[in-house]
Amino acid sequence: MTSRPVDREGPDRLYVVTGGRSRADESTIDIVSLIVSECDPTPGMQSEHVKILRMCRTPTAVVEISSELDLPVGVVKILLCDLLDTGRITARHPSSTPAWAQLPDREILKQVLVGLEKL
Amino acid sequence: MDLKSSEQATRTPLRSTAANGLKIVIVGGFGVGKTTMVRSVSEIRPLSTEETMTRAGVGIDDPEGVQNKTTTTVAFDFGRISLNDEMVLYLFGAPGQQRFWFLWDRLFSGTLGAVVLVDTRRVEDSWYAIDRLEHHKTPFIVALNDFGGPVHGLENVREALSLSDGIPLIHCDARRRDSSKTVLITLVNHLYALSDTQESTP
Ligand SMILES: Nc1nc2c(ncn2[C@@H]2O[C@H](COP(=O)(O)OP(=O)(O)OP(=O)(O)O)[C@@H](O)[C@H]2O)c(=O)[nH]1
Ligand SMILES: [Mg+2]
């Protein structure tokens, strides 16, 4: 293959500065980050935000929100950034593998095995 | 039937203590049994969603540098297994076709590992997926889904796939929970063995 599309993506893609505040970075949100509401929806709130706040009364993964709202994962991440910025939600990010590590933590693997054996 | 609202009615919430999401990806060609495998072990009915990526490309014969944009969309499905109070394992069924790999890093970076699901009647369908996983340095195992017909010796399949000896290759029946469970356990044991060699070779 000759085209290398990923390399062509500019670093400024979707970069938005909102009113001088530094904005929550969408790239730190993983598709299995678990989102938790920190407040109830308020009148006048954007309907997607309302749905997210309702769903996330219990921890809910980003992909589950995406599936439920019927929106692509990337769009959901942008919505989540808005809510993170204003403290309406918090995110529990995966503790697994930093990008440079080739393999997951052995302690995690042991716990995964124990969990799977119970299936 | 309005699928979305009926799904909502039956949505199974995670425990309030859930804090650590993990990923395993099941990759394979069309109709190879990816969704079936996810369903057989998942605690929820498989859900589906999609991701899109818009890429700006500049044509080679284009002195003006006019950008042409292409949008790539891939659909995938997933299920989940609550492993304990904190850990939730998400299983993704992902199509192995070319455009999908543009989104691999964005969707599946940090994944524990992958299962390549192979239909023995169409072994060559998996070459590309295996090549890409090696490229992305994602550890994987290979599972041969049993669709009946002649039973293929594992050694023949290993040869047809040019799989190195270190990569586990097993038979499975994606429709059976215990069989799919064995596939997942084989993968995690493989990851554990790999981390063992990594630790002992500084
Ligand atoms: N005999 C047999 N049939 C299977 C097995 N696994 C799946 N099937 C059947 O094969 C068909 C395709 O399975 P799916 O799970 O939908 O395959 P998939 O990989 O998700 O397919 P796509 O998402 O369309 O690419 C279904 O009719 C399954 O019932 C198996 O282990 N043995
Ligand atoms: Mg499928």
JSON list of C-alpha atoms in Angstrom, two decimals, chain B residues 69-194:
[
{"chain": "B", "resi": 69, "resn": "LYS", "atom": "CA", "xyz": [-11.22, 14.07, 2.01]},
{"chain": "B", "resi": 70, "resn": "THR", "atom": "CA", "xyz": [-12.13, 10.45, 2.47]},
{"chain": "B", "resi": 71, "resn": "THR", "atom": "CA", "xyz": [-14.26, 9.21, 5.28]},
{"chain": "B", "resi": 72, "resn": "THR", "atom": "CA", "xyz": [-13.67, 5.72, 6.57]},
{"chain": "B", "resi": 73, "resn": "THR", "atom": "CA", "xyz": [-16.41, 4.10, 8.60]},
{"chain": "B", "resi": 74, "resn": "VAL", "atom": "CA", "xyz": [-16.13, 0.77, 10.33]},
{"chain": "B", "resi": 75, "resn": "ALA", "atom": "CA", "xyz": [-18.80, -1.03, 12.27]},
{"chain": "B", "resi": 76, "resn": "PHE", "atom": "CA", "xyz": [-17.96, -3.46, 15.04]},
{"chain": "B", "resi": 77, "resn": "ASP", "atom": "CA", "xyz": [-19.81, -5.26, 17.78]},
{"chain": "B", "resi": 78, "resn": "PHE", "atom": "CA", "xyz": [-18.95, -6.04, 21.36]},
{"chain": "B", "resi": 79, "resn": "GLY", "atom": "CA", "xyz": [-19.97, -7.79, 24.52]},
{"chain": "B", "resi": 80, "resn": "ARG", "atom": "CA", "xyz": [-18.58, -7.77, 28.04]},
{"chain": "B", "resi": 81, "resn": "ILE", "atom": "CA", "xyz": [-17.63, -9.94, 30.98]},
{"chain": "B", "resi": 82, "resn": "SER", "atom": "CA", "xyz": [-17.44, -8.53, 34.51]},
{"chain": "B", "resi": 83, "resn": "LEU", "atom": "CA", "xyz": [-14.32, -10.24, 35.84]},
{"chain": "B", "resi": 84, "resn": "ASN", "atom": "CA", "xyz": [-14.57, -8.96, 39.41]},
{"chain": "B", "resi": 85, "resn": "ASP", "atom": "CA", "xyz": [-15.77, -5.87, 41.28]},
{"chain": "B", "resi": 86, "resn": "GLU", "atom": "CA", "xyz": [-13.44, -3.58, 39.38]},
{"chain": "B", "resi": 87, "resn": "MET", "atom": "CA", "xyz": [-12.39, -5.22, 36.14]},
{"chain": "B", "resi": 88, "resn": "VAL", "atom": "CA", "xyz": [-14.62, -5.46, 33.07]},
{"chain": "B", "resi": 89, "resn": "LEU", "atom": "CA", "xyz": [-13.42, -7.24, 29.97]},
{"chain": "B", "resi": 90, "resn": "TYR", "atom": "CA", "xyz": [-14.83, -5.98, 26.68]},
{"chain": "B", "resi": 91, "resn": "LEU", "atom": "CA", "xyz": [-14.78, -8.36, 23.72]},
{"chain": "B", "resi": 92, "resn": "PHE", "atom": "CA", "xyz": [-14.83, -6.81, 20.29]},
{"chain": "B", "resi": 93, "resn": "GLY", "atom": "CA", "xyz": [-15.77, -8.55, 17.08]},
{"chain": "B", "resi": 94, "resn": "ALA", "atom": "CA", "xyz": [-13.86, -6.76, 14.36]},
{"chain": "B", "resi": 95, "resn": "PRO", "atom": "CA", "xyz": [-13.91, -7.31, 10.61]},
{"chain": "B", "resi": 96, "resn": "GLY", "atom": "CA", "xyz": [-10.50, -8.02, 9.17]},
{"chain": "B", "resi": 97, "resn": "GLN", "atom": "CA", "xyz": [-10.86, -6.02, 5.97]},
{"chain": "B", "resi": 98, "resn": "GLN", "atom": "CA", "xyz": [-8.38, -3.41, 4.91]},
{"chain": "B", "resi": 99, "resn": "ARG", "atom": "CA", "xyz": [-10.05, -0.15, 5.85]},
{"chain": "B", "resi": 100, "resn": "PHE", "atom": "CA", "xyz": [-10.58, -1.39, 9.36]},
{"chain": "B", "resi": 101, "resn": "TRP", "atom": "CA", "xyz": [-6.87, -1.28, 10.12]},
{"chain": "B", "resi": 102, "resn": "PHE", "atom": "CA", "xyz": [-6.69, 2.48, 9.69]},
{"chain": "B", "resi": 103, "resn": "LEU", "atom": "CA", "xyz": [-8.68, 2.68, 12.89]},
{"chain": "B", "resi": 104, "resn": "TRP", "atom": "CA", "xyz": [-6.91, -0.06, 14.80]},
{"chain": "B", "resi": 105, "resn": "ASP", "atom": "CA", "xyz": [-4.73, 2.21, 16.92]},
{"chain": "B", "resi": 106, "resn": "ARG", "atom": "CA", "xyz": [-7.51, 4.57, 17.75]},
{"chain": "B", "resi": 107, "resn": "LEU", "atom": "CA", "xyz": [-9.90, 1.82, 18.79]},
{"chain": "B", "resi": 108, "resn": "PHE", "atom": "CA", "xyz": [-7.68, -0.91, 20.13]},
{"chain": "B", "resi": 109, "resn": "SER", "atom": "CA", "xyz": [-4.47, 0.55, 21.45]},
{"chain": "B", "resi": 110, "resn": "GLY", "atom": "CA", "xyz": [-3.80, -1.00, 24.83]},
{"chain": "B", "resi": 111, "resn": "THR", "atom": "CA", "xyz": [-5.71, -4.14, 23.94]},
{"chain": "B", "resi": 112, "resn": "LEU", "atom": "CA", "xyz": [-4.62, -7.23, 25.89]},
{"chain": "B", "resi": 113, "resn": "GLY", "atom": "CA", "xyz": [-4.44, -9.34, 22.75]},
{"chain": "B", "resi": 114, "resn": "ALA", "atom": "CA", "xyz": [-6.40, -10.73, 19.84]},
{"chain": "B", "resi": 115, "resn": "VAL", "atom": "CA", "xyz": [-8.02, -13.93, 18.67]},
{"chain": "B", "resi": 116, "resn": "VAL", "atom": "CA", "xyz": [-7.86, -14.60, 14.93]},
{"chain": "B", "resi": 117, "resn": "LEU", "atom": "CA", "xyz": [-10.91, -16.64, 14.07]},
{"chain": "B", "resi": 118, "resn": "VAL", "atom": "CA", "xyz": [-10.39, -18.83, 11.04]},
{"chain": "B", "resi": 119, "resn": "ASP", "atom": "CA", "xyz": [-12.86, -20.77, 8.91]},
{"chain": "B", "resi": 120, "resn": "THR", "atom": "CA", "xyz": [-10.92, -23.81, 7.75]},
{"chain": "B", "resi": 121, "resn": "ARG", "atom": "CA", "xyz": [-12.68, -23.67, 4.39]},
{"chain": "B", "resi": 122, "resn": "ARG", "atom": "CA", "xyz": [-11.20, -20.21, 3.78]},
{"chain": "B", "resi": 123, "resn": "VAL", "atom": "CA", "xyz": [-7.88, -20.16, 5.55]},
{"chain": "B", "resi": 124, "resn": "GLU", "atom": "CA", "xyz": [-6.38, -17.57, 3.21]},
{"chain": "B", "resi": 125, "resn": "ASP", "atom": "CA", "xyz": [-8.97, -15.02, 4.43]},
{"chain": "B", "resi": 126, "resn": "SER", "atom": "CA", "xyz": [-6.89, -14.69, 7.59]},
{"chain": "B", "resi": 127, "resn": "TRP", "atom": "CA", "xyz": [-3.51, -13.93, 6.07]},
{"chain": "B", "resi": 128, "resn": "TYR", "atom": "CA", "xyz": [-4.12, -10.23, 6.02]},
{"chain": "B", "resi": 129, "resn": "ALA", "atom": "CA", "xyz": [-5.33, -10.03, 9.63]},
{"chain": "B", "resi": 130, "resn": "ILE", "atom": "CA", "xyz": [-2.33, -12.00, 10.86]},
{"chain": "B", "resi": 131, "resn": "ASP", "atom": "CA", "xyz": [0.02, -9.75, 8.93]},
{"chain": "B", "resi": 132, "resn": "ARG", "atom": "CA", "xyz": [-1.57, -6.62, 10.39]},
{"chain": "B", "resi": 133, "resn": "LEU", "atom": "CA", "xyz": [-1.53, -7.92, 13.97]},
{"chain": "B", "resi": 134, "resn": "GLU", "atom": "CA", "xyz": [2.17, -8.68, 13.62]},
{"chain": "B", "resi": 135, "resn": "HIS", "atom": "CA", "xyz": [2.67, -5.20, 12.23]},
{"chain": "B", "resi": 136, "resn": "HIS", "atom": "CA", "xyz": [0.86, -3.64, 15.20]},
{"chain": "B", "resi": 137, "resn": "LYS", "atom": "CA", "xyz": [2.77, -5.95, 17.59]},
{"chain": "B", "resi": 138, "resn": "THR", "atom": "CA", "xyz": [-0.48, -7.18, 19.08]},
{"chain": "B", "resi": 139, "resn": "PRO", "atom": "CA", "xyz": [-0.06, -10.64, 20.61]},
{"chain": "B", "resi": 140, "resn": "PHE", "atom": "CA", "xyz": [-2.60, -13.14, 19.29]},
{"chain": "B", "resi": 141, "resn": "ILE", "atom": "CA", "xyz": [-3.67, -16.75, 19.05]},
{"chain": "B", "resi": 142, "resn": "VAL", "atom": "CA", "xyz": [-5.49, -18.49, 16.20]},
{"chain": "B", "resi": 143, "resn": "ALA", "atom": "CA", "xyz": [-8.76, -20.40, 16.67]},
{"chain": "B", "resi": 144, "resn": "LEU", "atom": "CA", "xyz": [-10.23, -22.62, 13.94]},
{"chain": "B", "resi": 145, "resn": "ASN", "atom": "CA", "xyz": [-13.97, -22.39, 13.99]},
{"chain": "B", "resi": 146, "resn": "ASP", "atom": "CA", "xyz": [-15.59, -25.73, 13.32]},
{"chain": "B", "resi": 147, "resn": "PHE", "atom": "CA", "xyz": [-18.10, -25.49, 10.48]},
{"chain": "B", "resi": 148, "resn": "GLY", "atom": "CA", "xyz": [-18.21, -29.23, 9.89]},
{"chain": "B", "resi": 149, "resn": "GLY", "atom": "CA", "xyz": [-16.74, -30.73, 6.76]},
{"chain": "B", "resi": 150, "resn": "PRO", "atom": "CA", "xyz": [-13.31, -32.31, 6.63]},
{"chain": "B", "resi": 151, "resn": "VAL", "atom": "CA", "xyz": [-11.26, -31.93, 9.79]},
{"chain": "B", "resi": 152, "resn": "HIS", "atom": "CA", "xyz": [-8.03, -30.15, 9.04]},
{"chain": "B", "resi": 153, "resn": "GLY", "atom": "CA", "xyz": [-4.91, -31.17, 10.88]},
{"chain": "B", "resi": 154, "resn": "LEU", "atom": "CA", "xyz": [-3.58, -28.32, 12.95]},
{"chain": "B", "resi": 155, "resn": "GLU", "atom": "CA", "xyz": [-0.13, -28.78, 11.44]},
{"chain": "B", "resi": 156, "resn": "ASN", "atom": "CA", "xyz": [-1.49, -28.29, 7.91]},
{"chain": "B", "resi": 157, "resn": "VAL", "atom": "CA", "xyz": [-3.27, -25.12, 8.94]},
{"chain": "B", "resi": 158, "resn": "ARG", "atom": "CA", "xyz": [-0.19, -23.87, 10.75]},
{"chain": "B", "resi": 159, "resn": "GLU", "atom": "CA", "xyz": [1.76, -24.34, 7.58]},
{"chain": "B", "resi": 160, "resn": "ALA", "atom": "CA", "xyz": [-0.91, -22.72, 5.39]},
{"chain": "B", "resi": 161, "resn": "LEU", "atom": "CA", "xyz": [-0.89, -19.68, 7.67]},
{"chain": "B", "resi": 162, "resn": "SER", "atom": "CA", "xyz": [2.92, -19.66, 8.05]},
{"chain": "B", "resi": 163, "resn": "LEU", "atom": "CA", "xyz": [2.38, -19.42, 11.79]},
{"chain": "B", "resi": 164, "resn": "SER", "atom": "CA", "xyz": [5.46, -19.62, 13.95]},
{"chain": "B", "resi": 165, "resn": "ASP", "atom": "CA", "xyz": [5.54, -22.43, 16.53]},
{"chain": "B", "resi": 166, "resn": "GLY", "atom": "CA", "xyz": [5.17, -20.02, 19.42]},
{"chain": "B", "resi": 167, "resn": "ILE", "atom": "CA", "xyz": [1.66, -18.97, 18.46]},
{"chain": "B", "resi": 168, "resn": "PRO", "atom": "CA", "xyz": [-1.10, -21.16, 19.92]},
{"chain": "B", "resi": 169, "resn": "LEU", "atom": "CA", "xyz": [-3.45, -22.70, 17.37]},
{"chain": "B", "resi": 170, "resn": "ILE", "atom": "CA", "xyz": [-6.61, -24.46, 18.56]},
{"chain": "B", "resi": 171, "resn": "HIS", "atom": "CA", "xyz": [-9.96, -25.81, 17.37]},
{"chain": "B", "resi": 172, "resn": "CYS", "atom": "CA", "xyz": [-13.13, -24.19, 18.65]},
{"chain": "B", "resi": 173, "resn": "ASP", "atom": "CA", "xyz": [-16.86, -24.00, 18.26]},
{"chain": "B", "resi": 174, "resn": "ALA", "atom": "CA", "xyz": [-17.84, -20.37, 18.70]},
{"chain": "B", "resi": 175, "resn": "ARG", "atom": "CA", "xyz": [-21.43, -21.33, 19.48]},
{"chain": "B", "resi": 176, "resn": "ARG", "atom": "CA", "xyz": [-20.39, -23.09, 22.67]},
{"chain": "B", "resi": 177, "resn": "ARG", "atom": "CA", "xyz": [-19.68, -21.08, 25.74]},
{"chain": "B", "resi": 178, "resn": "ASP", "atom": "CA", "xyz": [-17.14, -23.50, 27.19]},
{"chain": "B", "resi": 179, "resn": "SER", "atom": "CA", "xyz": [-15.27, -23.62, 23.89]},
{"chain": "B", "resi": 180, "resn": "SER", "atom": "CA", "xyz": [-15.16, -19.82, 23.56]},
{"chain": "B", "resi": 181, "resn": "LYS", "atom": "CA", "xyz": [-14.09, -19.61, 27.18]},
{"chain": "B", "resi": 182, "resn": "THR", "atom": "CA", "xyz": [-11.20, -21.98, 26.42]},
{"chain": "B", "resi": 183, "resn": "VAL", "atom": "CA", "xyz": [-10.17, -19.74, 23.53]},
{"chain": "B", "resi": 184, "resn": "LEU", "atom": "CA", "xyz": [-10.00, -16.70, 25.81]},
{"chain": "B", "resi": 185, "resn": "ILE", "atom": "CA", "xyz": [-8.10, -18.58, 28.48]},
{"chain": "B", "resi": 186, "resn": "THR", "atom": "CA", "xyz": [-5.64, -19.85, 25.88]},
{"chain": "B", "resi": 187, "resn": "LEU", "atom": "CA", "xyz": [-5.01, -16.27, 24.80]},
{"chain": "B", "resi": 188, "resn": "VAL", "atom": "CA", "xyz": [-4.46, -15.01, 28.34]},
{"chain": "B", "resi": 189, "resn": "ASN", "atom": "CA", "xyz": [-2.15, -17.92, 29.14]},
{"chain": "B", "resi": 190, "resn": "HIS", "atom": "CA", "xyz": [-0.21, -17.09, 26.00]},
{"chain": "B", "resi": 191, "resn": "LEU", "atom": "CA", "xyz": [0.10, -13.44, 27.10]},
{"chain": "B", "resi": 192, "resn": "TYR", "atom": "CA", "xyz": [1.29, -14.62, 30.48]},
{"chain": "B", "resi": 193, "resn": "ALA", "atom": "CA", "xyz": [3.91, -16.90, 28.92]},
{"chain": "B", "resi": 194, "resn": "LEU", "atom": "CA", "xyz": [5.09, -14.04, 26.71]}
]
